[in-house]
Amino acid sequence: MVNLGITVIRKIRQITRTEGQW
């Protein structure tokens, strides 16, 4: 299921965006 992977990457990207560390 590629959709699941995309959703996970999207969530991780959102978290990193709020943190602004990456």
Coordinates of C-alpha atoms in Angstrom, one line a residue:
M1 CA 0.0 0.0 0.0
V2 CA 1.8 3.1 -1.2
N3 CA -0.9 5.3 0.1
L4 CA 0.0 4.4 3.7
G5 CA 3.6 5.2 3.1
I6 CA 2.7 8.6 1.6
T7 CA 0.5 9.4 4.6
V8 CA 3.2 8.5 7.0
I9 CA 5.8 10.7 5.1
R10 CA 3.3 13.5 5.0
K11 CA 2.7 13.4 8.8
I12 CA 6.5 13.2 9.4
R13 CA 7.0 16.2 7.1
Q14 CA 4.4 18.2 9.0
I15 CA 6.0 17.4 12.3
T16 CA 9.4 18.4 11.0
R17 CA 8.0 21.6 9.6
T18 CA 6.6 22.6 12.9
E19 CA 9.9 21.7 14.6
G20 CA 11.9 23.4 11.9
Q21 CA 15.0 21.3 12.8
W22 CA 15.4 19.4 9.5

